[in-house]
XYZ file of C-alpha atoms in Angstrom:
506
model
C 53.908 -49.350 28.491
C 52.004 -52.695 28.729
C 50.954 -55.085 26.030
C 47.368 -54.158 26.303
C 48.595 -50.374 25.781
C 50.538 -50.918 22.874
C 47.446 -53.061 20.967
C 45.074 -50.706 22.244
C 47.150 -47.397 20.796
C 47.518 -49.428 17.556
C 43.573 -50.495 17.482
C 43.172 -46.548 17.803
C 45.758 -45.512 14.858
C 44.154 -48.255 12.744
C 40.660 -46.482 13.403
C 41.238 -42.798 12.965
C 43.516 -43.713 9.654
C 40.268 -45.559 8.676
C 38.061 -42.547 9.478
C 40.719 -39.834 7.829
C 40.209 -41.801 4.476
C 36.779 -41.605 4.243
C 36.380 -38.011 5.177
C 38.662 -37.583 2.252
C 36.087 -39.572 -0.035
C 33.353 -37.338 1.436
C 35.055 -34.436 1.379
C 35.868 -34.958 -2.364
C 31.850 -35.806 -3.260
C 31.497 -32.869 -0.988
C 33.116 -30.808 -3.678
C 31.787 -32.698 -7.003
C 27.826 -31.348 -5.852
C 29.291 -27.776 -4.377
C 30.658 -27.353 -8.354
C 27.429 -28.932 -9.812
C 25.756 -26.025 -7.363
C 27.574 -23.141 -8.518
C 27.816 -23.792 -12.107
C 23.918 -24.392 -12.089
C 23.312 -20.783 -10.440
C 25.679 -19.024 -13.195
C 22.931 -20.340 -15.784
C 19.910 -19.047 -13.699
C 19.682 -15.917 -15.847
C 20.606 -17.131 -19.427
C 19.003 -20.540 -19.431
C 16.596 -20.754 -16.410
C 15.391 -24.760 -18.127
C 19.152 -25.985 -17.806
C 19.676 -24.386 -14.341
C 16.377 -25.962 -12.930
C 17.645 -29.208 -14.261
C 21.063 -29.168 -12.808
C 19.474 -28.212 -9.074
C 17.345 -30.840 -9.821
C 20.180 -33.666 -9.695
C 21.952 -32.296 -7.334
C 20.385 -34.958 -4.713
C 20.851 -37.454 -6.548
C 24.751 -36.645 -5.921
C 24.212 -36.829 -2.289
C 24.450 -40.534 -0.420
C 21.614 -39.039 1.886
C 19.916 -36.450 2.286
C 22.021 -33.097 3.248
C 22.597 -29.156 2.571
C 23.513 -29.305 -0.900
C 20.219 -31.322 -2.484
C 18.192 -29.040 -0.126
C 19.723 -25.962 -1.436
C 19.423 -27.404 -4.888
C 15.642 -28.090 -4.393
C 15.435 -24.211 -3.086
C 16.746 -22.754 -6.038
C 14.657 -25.016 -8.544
C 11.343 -24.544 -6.923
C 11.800 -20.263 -6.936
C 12.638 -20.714 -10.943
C 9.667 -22.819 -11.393
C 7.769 -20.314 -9.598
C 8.784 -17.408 -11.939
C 8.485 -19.133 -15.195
C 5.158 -19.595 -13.883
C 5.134 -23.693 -13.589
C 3.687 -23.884 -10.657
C 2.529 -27.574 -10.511
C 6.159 -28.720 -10.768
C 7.065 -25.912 -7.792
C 4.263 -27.149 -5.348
C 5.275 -30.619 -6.279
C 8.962 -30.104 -5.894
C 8.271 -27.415 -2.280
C 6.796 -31.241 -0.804
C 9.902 -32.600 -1.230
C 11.681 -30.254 0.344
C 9.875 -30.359 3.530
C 10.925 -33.740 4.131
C 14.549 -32.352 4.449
C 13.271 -30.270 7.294
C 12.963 -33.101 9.500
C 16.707 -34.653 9.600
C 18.561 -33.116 7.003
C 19.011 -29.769 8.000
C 19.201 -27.789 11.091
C 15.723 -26.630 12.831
C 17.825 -22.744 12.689
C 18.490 -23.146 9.490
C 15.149 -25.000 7.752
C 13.151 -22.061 9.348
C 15.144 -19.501 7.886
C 14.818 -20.868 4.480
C 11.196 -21.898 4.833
C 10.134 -18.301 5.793
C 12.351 -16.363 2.782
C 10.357 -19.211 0.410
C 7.739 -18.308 1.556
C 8.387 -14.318 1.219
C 9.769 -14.631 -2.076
C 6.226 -16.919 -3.119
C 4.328 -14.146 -1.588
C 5.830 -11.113 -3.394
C 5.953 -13.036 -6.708
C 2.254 -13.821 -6.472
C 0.628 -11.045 -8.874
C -1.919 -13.889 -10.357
C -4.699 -16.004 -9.657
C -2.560 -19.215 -10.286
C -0.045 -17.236 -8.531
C -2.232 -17.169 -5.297
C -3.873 -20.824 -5.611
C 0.053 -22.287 -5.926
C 1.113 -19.678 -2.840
C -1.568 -21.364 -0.595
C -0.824 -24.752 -1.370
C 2.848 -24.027 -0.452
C 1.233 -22.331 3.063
C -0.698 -25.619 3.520
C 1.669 -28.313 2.932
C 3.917 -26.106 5.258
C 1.611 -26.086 8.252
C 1.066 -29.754 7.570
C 4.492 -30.282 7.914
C 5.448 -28.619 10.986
C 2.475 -29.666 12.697
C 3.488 -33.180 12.006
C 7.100 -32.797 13.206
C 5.736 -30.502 16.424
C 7.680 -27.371 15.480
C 4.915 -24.841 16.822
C 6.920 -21.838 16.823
C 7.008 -22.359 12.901
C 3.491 -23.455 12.966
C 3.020 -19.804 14.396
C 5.039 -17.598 12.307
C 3.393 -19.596 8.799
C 0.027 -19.018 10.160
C 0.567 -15.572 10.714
C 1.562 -15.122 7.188
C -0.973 -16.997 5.789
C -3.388 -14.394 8.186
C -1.404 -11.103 6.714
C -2.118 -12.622 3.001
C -5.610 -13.073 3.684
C -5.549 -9.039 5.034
C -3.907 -8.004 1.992
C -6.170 -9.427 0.016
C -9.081 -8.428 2.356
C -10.833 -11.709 2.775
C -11.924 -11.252 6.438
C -13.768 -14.138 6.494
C -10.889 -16.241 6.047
C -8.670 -13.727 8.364
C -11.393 -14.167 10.984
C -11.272 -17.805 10.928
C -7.313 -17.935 10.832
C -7.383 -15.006 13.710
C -9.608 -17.410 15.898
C -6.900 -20.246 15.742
C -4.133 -17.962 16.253
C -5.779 -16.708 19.766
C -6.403 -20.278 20.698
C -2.751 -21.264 20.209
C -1.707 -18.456 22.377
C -3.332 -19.144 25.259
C -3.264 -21.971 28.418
C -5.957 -25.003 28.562
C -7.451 -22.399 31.106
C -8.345 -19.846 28.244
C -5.936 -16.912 29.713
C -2.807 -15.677 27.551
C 0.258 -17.596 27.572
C 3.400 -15.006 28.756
C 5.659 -17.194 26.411
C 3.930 -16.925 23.543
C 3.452 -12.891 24.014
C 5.130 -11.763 20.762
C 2.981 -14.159 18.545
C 0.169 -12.826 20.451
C 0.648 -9.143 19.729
C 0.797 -9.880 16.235
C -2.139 -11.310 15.967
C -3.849 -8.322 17.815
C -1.900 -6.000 14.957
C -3.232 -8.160 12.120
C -6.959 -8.310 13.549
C -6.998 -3.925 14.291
C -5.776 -3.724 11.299
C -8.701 -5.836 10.127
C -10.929 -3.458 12.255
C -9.451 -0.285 11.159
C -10.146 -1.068 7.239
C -13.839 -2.371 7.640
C -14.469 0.818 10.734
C -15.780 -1.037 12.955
C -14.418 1.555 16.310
C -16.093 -0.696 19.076
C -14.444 -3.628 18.559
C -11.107 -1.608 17.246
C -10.980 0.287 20.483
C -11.454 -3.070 22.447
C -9.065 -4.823 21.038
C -5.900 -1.648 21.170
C -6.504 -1.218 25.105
C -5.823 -5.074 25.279
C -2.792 -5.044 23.332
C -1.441 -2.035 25.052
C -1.675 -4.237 28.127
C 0.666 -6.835 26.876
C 3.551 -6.618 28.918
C 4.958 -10.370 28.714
C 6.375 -9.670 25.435
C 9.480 -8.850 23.321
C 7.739 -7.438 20.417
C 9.276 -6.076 16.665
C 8.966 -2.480 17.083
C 7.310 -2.652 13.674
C 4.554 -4.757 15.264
C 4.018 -1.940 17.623
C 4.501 1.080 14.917
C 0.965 -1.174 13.306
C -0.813 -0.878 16.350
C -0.168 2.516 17.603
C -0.969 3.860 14.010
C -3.962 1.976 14.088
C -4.892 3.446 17.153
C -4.143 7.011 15.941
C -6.601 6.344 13.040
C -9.388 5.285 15.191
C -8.645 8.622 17.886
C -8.722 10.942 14.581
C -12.218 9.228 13.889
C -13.199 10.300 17.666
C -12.187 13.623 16.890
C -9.905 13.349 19.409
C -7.081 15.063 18.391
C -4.611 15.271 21.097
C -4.814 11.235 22.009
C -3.975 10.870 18.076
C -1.093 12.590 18.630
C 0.194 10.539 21.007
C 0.066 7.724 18.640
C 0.922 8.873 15.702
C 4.398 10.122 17.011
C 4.574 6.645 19.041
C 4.111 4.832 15.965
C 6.719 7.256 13.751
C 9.226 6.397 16.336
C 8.693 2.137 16.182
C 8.987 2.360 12.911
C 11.970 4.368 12.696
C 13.464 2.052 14.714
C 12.525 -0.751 12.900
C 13.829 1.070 9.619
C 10.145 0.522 8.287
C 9.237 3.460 5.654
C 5.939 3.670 7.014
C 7.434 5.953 8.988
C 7.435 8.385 6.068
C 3.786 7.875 6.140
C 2.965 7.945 9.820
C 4.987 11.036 9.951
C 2.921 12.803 7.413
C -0.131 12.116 10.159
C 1.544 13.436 12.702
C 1.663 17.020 10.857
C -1.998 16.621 9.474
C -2.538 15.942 13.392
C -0.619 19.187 14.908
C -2.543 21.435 11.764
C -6.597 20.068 13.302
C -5.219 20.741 17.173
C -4.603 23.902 16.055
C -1.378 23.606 17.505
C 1.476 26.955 17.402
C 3.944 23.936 18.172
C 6.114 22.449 15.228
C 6.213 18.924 15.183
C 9.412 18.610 13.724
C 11.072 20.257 16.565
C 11.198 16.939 18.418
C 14.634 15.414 17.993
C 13.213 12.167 16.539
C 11.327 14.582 13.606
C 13.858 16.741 13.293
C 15.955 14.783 10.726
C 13.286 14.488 8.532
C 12.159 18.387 8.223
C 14.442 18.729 4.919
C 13.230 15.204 3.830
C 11.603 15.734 -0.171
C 9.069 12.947 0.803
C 7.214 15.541 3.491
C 8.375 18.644 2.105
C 4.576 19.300 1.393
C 3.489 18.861 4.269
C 5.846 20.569 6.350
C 5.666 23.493 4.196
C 1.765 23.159 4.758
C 1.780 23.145 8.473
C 4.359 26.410 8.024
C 1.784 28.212 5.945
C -1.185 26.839 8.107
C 0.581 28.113 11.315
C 1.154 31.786 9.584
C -2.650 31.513 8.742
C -1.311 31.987 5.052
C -4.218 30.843 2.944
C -2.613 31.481 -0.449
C 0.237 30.104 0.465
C -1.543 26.910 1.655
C -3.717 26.518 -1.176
C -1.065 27.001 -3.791
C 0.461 24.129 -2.178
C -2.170 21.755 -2.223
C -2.986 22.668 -5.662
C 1.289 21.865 -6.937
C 1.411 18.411 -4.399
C -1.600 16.477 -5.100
C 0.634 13.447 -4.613
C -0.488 14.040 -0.901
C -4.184 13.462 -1.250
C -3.186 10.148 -2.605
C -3.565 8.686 0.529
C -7.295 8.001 0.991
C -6.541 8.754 5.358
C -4.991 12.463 4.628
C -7.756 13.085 1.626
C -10.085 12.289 4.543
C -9.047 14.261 7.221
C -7.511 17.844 5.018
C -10.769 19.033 3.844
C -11.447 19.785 8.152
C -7.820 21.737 7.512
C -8.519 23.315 4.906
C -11.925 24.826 6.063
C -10.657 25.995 9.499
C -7.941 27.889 7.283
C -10.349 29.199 5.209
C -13.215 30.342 8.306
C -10.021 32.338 9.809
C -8.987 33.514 6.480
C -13.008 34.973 6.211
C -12.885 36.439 9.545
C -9.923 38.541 8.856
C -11.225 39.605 5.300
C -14.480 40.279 6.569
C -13.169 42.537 9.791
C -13.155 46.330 8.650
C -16.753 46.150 6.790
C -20.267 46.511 7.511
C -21.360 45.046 4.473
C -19.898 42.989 1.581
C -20.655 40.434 -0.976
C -20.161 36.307 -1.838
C -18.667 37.209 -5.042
C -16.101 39.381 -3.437
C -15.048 37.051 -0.603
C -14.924 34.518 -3.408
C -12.497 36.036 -5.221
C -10.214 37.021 -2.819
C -10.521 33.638 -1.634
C -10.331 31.787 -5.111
C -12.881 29.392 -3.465
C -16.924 29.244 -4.837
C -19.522 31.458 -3.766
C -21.690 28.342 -2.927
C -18.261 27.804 -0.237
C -18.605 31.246 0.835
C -22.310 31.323 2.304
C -21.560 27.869 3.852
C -18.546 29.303 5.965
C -20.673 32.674 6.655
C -23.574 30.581 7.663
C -21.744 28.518 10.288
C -19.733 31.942 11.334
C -23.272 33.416 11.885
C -25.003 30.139 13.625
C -21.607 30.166 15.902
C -22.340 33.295 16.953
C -18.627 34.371 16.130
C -20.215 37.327 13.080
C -23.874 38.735 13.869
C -25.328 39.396 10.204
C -27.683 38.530 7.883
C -27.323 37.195 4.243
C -29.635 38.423 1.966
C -29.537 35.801 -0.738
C -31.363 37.540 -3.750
C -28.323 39.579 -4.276
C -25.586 37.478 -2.333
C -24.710 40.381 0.266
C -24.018 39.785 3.780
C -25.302 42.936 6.193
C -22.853 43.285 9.468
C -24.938 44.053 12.470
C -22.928 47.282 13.741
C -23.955 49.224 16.844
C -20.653 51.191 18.029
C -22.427 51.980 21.067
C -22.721 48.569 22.259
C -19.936 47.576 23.186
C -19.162 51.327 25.068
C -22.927 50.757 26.398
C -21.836 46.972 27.789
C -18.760 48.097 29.496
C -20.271 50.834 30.965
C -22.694 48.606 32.722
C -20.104 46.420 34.011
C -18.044 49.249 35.421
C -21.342 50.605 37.651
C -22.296 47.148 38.943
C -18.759 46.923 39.802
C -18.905 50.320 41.608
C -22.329 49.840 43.411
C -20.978 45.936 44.280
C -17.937 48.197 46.104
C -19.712 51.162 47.746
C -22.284 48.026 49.373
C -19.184 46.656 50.523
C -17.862 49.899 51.864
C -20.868 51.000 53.825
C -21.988 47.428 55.199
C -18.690 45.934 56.434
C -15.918 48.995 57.109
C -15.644 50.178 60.371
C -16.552 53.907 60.527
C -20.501 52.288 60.186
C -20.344 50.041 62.704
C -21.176 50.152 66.134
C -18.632 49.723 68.653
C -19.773 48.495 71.929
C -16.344 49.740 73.410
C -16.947 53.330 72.679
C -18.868 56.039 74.159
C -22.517 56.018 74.388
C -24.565 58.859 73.779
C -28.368 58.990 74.244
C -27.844 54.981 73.487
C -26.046 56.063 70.055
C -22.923 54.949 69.386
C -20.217 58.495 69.062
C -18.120 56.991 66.472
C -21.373 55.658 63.868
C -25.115 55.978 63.193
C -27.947 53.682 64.335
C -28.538 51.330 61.462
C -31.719 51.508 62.436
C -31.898 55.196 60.886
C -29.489 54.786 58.544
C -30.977 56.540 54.929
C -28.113 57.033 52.333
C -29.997 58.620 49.468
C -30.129 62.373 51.334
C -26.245 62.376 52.281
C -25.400 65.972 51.028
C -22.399 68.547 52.046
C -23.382 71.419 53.218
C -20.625 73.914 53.206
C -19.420 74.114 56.829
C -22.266 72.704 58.146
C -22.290 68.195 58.156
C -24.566 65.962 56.544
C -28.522 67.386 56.654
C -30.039 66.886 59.974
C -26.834 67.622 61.461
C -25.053 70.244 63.262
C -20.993 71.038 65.001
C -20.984 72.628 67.762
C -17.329 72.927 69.986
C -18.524 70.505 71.798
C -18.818 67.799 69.794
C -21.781 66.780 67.277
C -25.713 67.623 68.331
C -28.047 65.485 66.895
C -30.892 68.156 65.079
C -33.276 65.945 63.944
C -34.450 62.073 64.736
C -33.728 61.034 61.540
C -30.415 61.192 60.126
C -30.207 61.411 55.767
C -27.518 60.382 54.565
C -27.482 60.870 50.285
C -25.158 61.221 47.657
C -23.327 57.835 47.954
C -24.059 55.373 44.785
């Protein structure tokens, strides 16, 4: 080994001894602040001041900034929040974004910027609460537009868009929806593919926005574009939203089978997105199968199927079993023991059409053996009001499904019954049928026809009759003789007369 090796191994010794000794002073600061952290968060819950004090110092501990102040500054800012001093929290949130930029990983600085932001959101149950949770959602788009980071640029707007829907200020969420769109798209105006998730979820937040103020044009609009999407990845959540929305708006149309479609779509996104909307959505999807009058059970599907024995939709699958065995008592004696399930404002919309088909069949089948009844008696049976009643025997009668008349001074209802009619109808039918076959018979088979092949005699053909001559209505047997006008002879036939009658066919 040369000189120059020897001095150059000993230069490197020299250095990584030099370098060991520090990381030893580091590592022992390292552990001063990671003790001052932990002991701080064991007096979160019995003295909240202290803790908020301790998190607090913790960067001053630090020689720069690094993980442990910006942890520190985390945990002080959601105290401050929930003891409700929210001056010191927006104050304290500003200096944690200036961590973001070199002190912590991108990964990691948008992880803990979004669960802030969550935790501000679902601690927000004030007005203060809601001024101090949009100053944190401004200084945060500040931020990351200054440093460039558009993906988080995206994601906070996007919150900022779903608070403003919660709180249904669509003048904001219009605004915010506008500048979303714009973001996702080229300089030529047409939809960046890369930026296809963000995009969906801004479709989701603005049908949603559609959905809850009913406006169906530009709803409708706006779900065939998303369905087109195809560039992107998106949370099958984000796709449970839209399909449910689109359900909604199909159930709206009265169209009940398309509404099907989506409802069970959307169950299934957010089953797999462990969402319990799906709860909800499922509960649709029965009220769905009961209006299509459907004999098929929806929880025979092997995505349903888990959830048949579930106590959440026990009602309602117990309703769509009573609606399917056209059980009225049975259906109104559970409506009457769940009204948990009109608590949603889209089922209390859309049961009443359920409940009135089930009680039109339920008339129909009371009504079938009489000739005449009353309200009151149909009412009782029923347990529904009279008023109910003459409404449902009014359409029945309009419909054309019961011919009566309600005489309303005594609240009777007089069946039209002519036993005879029916008899009289088919009896009709059966003779038009039987002339339409004996026309048939006599103008196309071939014992009428003449057959150029055959024999002529006198110009008439042997085998048939001139149609010339032909008269039907006097074709009559005479014992051994033929038809009138005609004669046998061993010879063959003889024409008696220049006319042959032929009666008796019709």
């Amino acid at each position: 080994m040369s000189d120059d090796d020897d001095f150059m191994q000993d230069s490197d010794q020299e250095q990584y001894d030099f370098e060991y000794e520090d990381d030893d002073e580091q590592e022992t600061g390292d552990v001063d602040v990671e003790n001052k952290y932990y002991n701080a968060k064991q007096m979160k819950a019995d003295n909240p001041e202290e803790a908020i004090t301790e998190f607090l110092g913790l960067p001053a501990l630090e020689q720069e900034k690094g993980d442990w102040g910006f942890k520190g500054m985390k945990q002080a800012i959601k105290l401050e929040f929930k003891l409700g001093q929210y001056d010191k929290a927006v104050e304290h949130y500003r200096e944690l974004l200036t961590y973001v930029k070199s002190a912590v990983t991108r990964n990691y600085s948008e992880k803990s910027i979004n669960n802030m932001l969550d935790f501000i959101e679902k601690g927000s149950d004030d007005q203060r609460a809601y001024k101090c949770m949009e100053q944190f959602y401004s200084q945060t788009l500040d931020s990351f537009q200054s440093t460039n980071n558009e993906r988080l640029w995206l994601k906070t707007n996007i919150k900022l868009a779903r608070l403003w829907l919660d709180r249904k200020e669509y003048t904001h969420l219009v605004r915010k929806v506008r500048e979303l769109h714009k973001a996702c798209q080229k300089d030529d105006g047409t939809d960046d593919p890369s930026k296809g998730t963000y995009s969906l979820e801004v479709y989701a937040l603005e049908i949603q926005m559609y959905a809850d103020t009913r406006n169906n044009k530009r709803l409708k609009a706006l779900y065939q574009r998303a369905l087109k999407v195809r560039s992107a990845v998106p949370h099958p959540k984000i796709m449970g939203i839209i399909r449910e929305s689109g359900g909604k708006m199909h159930m709206s149309e009265e169209n009940w089978k398309e509404a099907q479609i989506d409802f069970f779509e959307s169950f299934r996104n957010y089953d797999e997105a462990g969402s319990l909307q799906r709860i909800q959505v499922l509960k649709y999807l029965v009220l769905t199968t009961m209006l299509m009058g459907s004999d098929i059970n929806p929880f025979d599907s092997q995505e349903t199927k888990p959830y048949k024995n579930d106590p959440r939709i026990s009602a309602m699958t117990d309703l769509v079993d009573a609606y399917q065995r056209n059980d009225i008592h049975r259906y109104e004696s559970i409506l009457q023991n769940n009204k948990d399930v009109l608590e949603d404002p889209f089922i209390a919309e859309n049961i009443d059409e359920v409940t009135r088909s089930m009680r039109t069949k339920a008339v129909l089948k009371l009504i079938a053996p009489y000739t005449r009844f009353t309200l009151a008696f149909i009412a009782k049976q029923l347990k529904i009001s009279e008023t109910e009643v003459q409404d449902i025997v009014g359409f029945l009668i309009v419909d054309k499904k019961l011919k009566g008349k309600i005489d309303q001074s005594n609240g009777s209802v007089e069946v039209e019954s002519n036993p005879d009619a029916d008899r009289n109808q088919a009896m009709q039918e059966w003779t038009s049928a039987i002339r339409s076959l004996w026309k048939t018979v006599l103008n196309e088979a071939e014992g009428f026809k003449a057959d150029d092949s055959s024999v002529m005699l006198g110009g008439t053909a042997a085998s048939g009759f001139p149609s010339s001559h032909m008269d039907f209505e006097g074709l009559k047997h005479n014992g051994g003789r033929g038809p009138n006008g005609w004669s046998k002879s061993r010879g063959g036939q003889k024409r008696s007369s220049g006319r042959a009658q032929v009666g008796g066919l019709k």
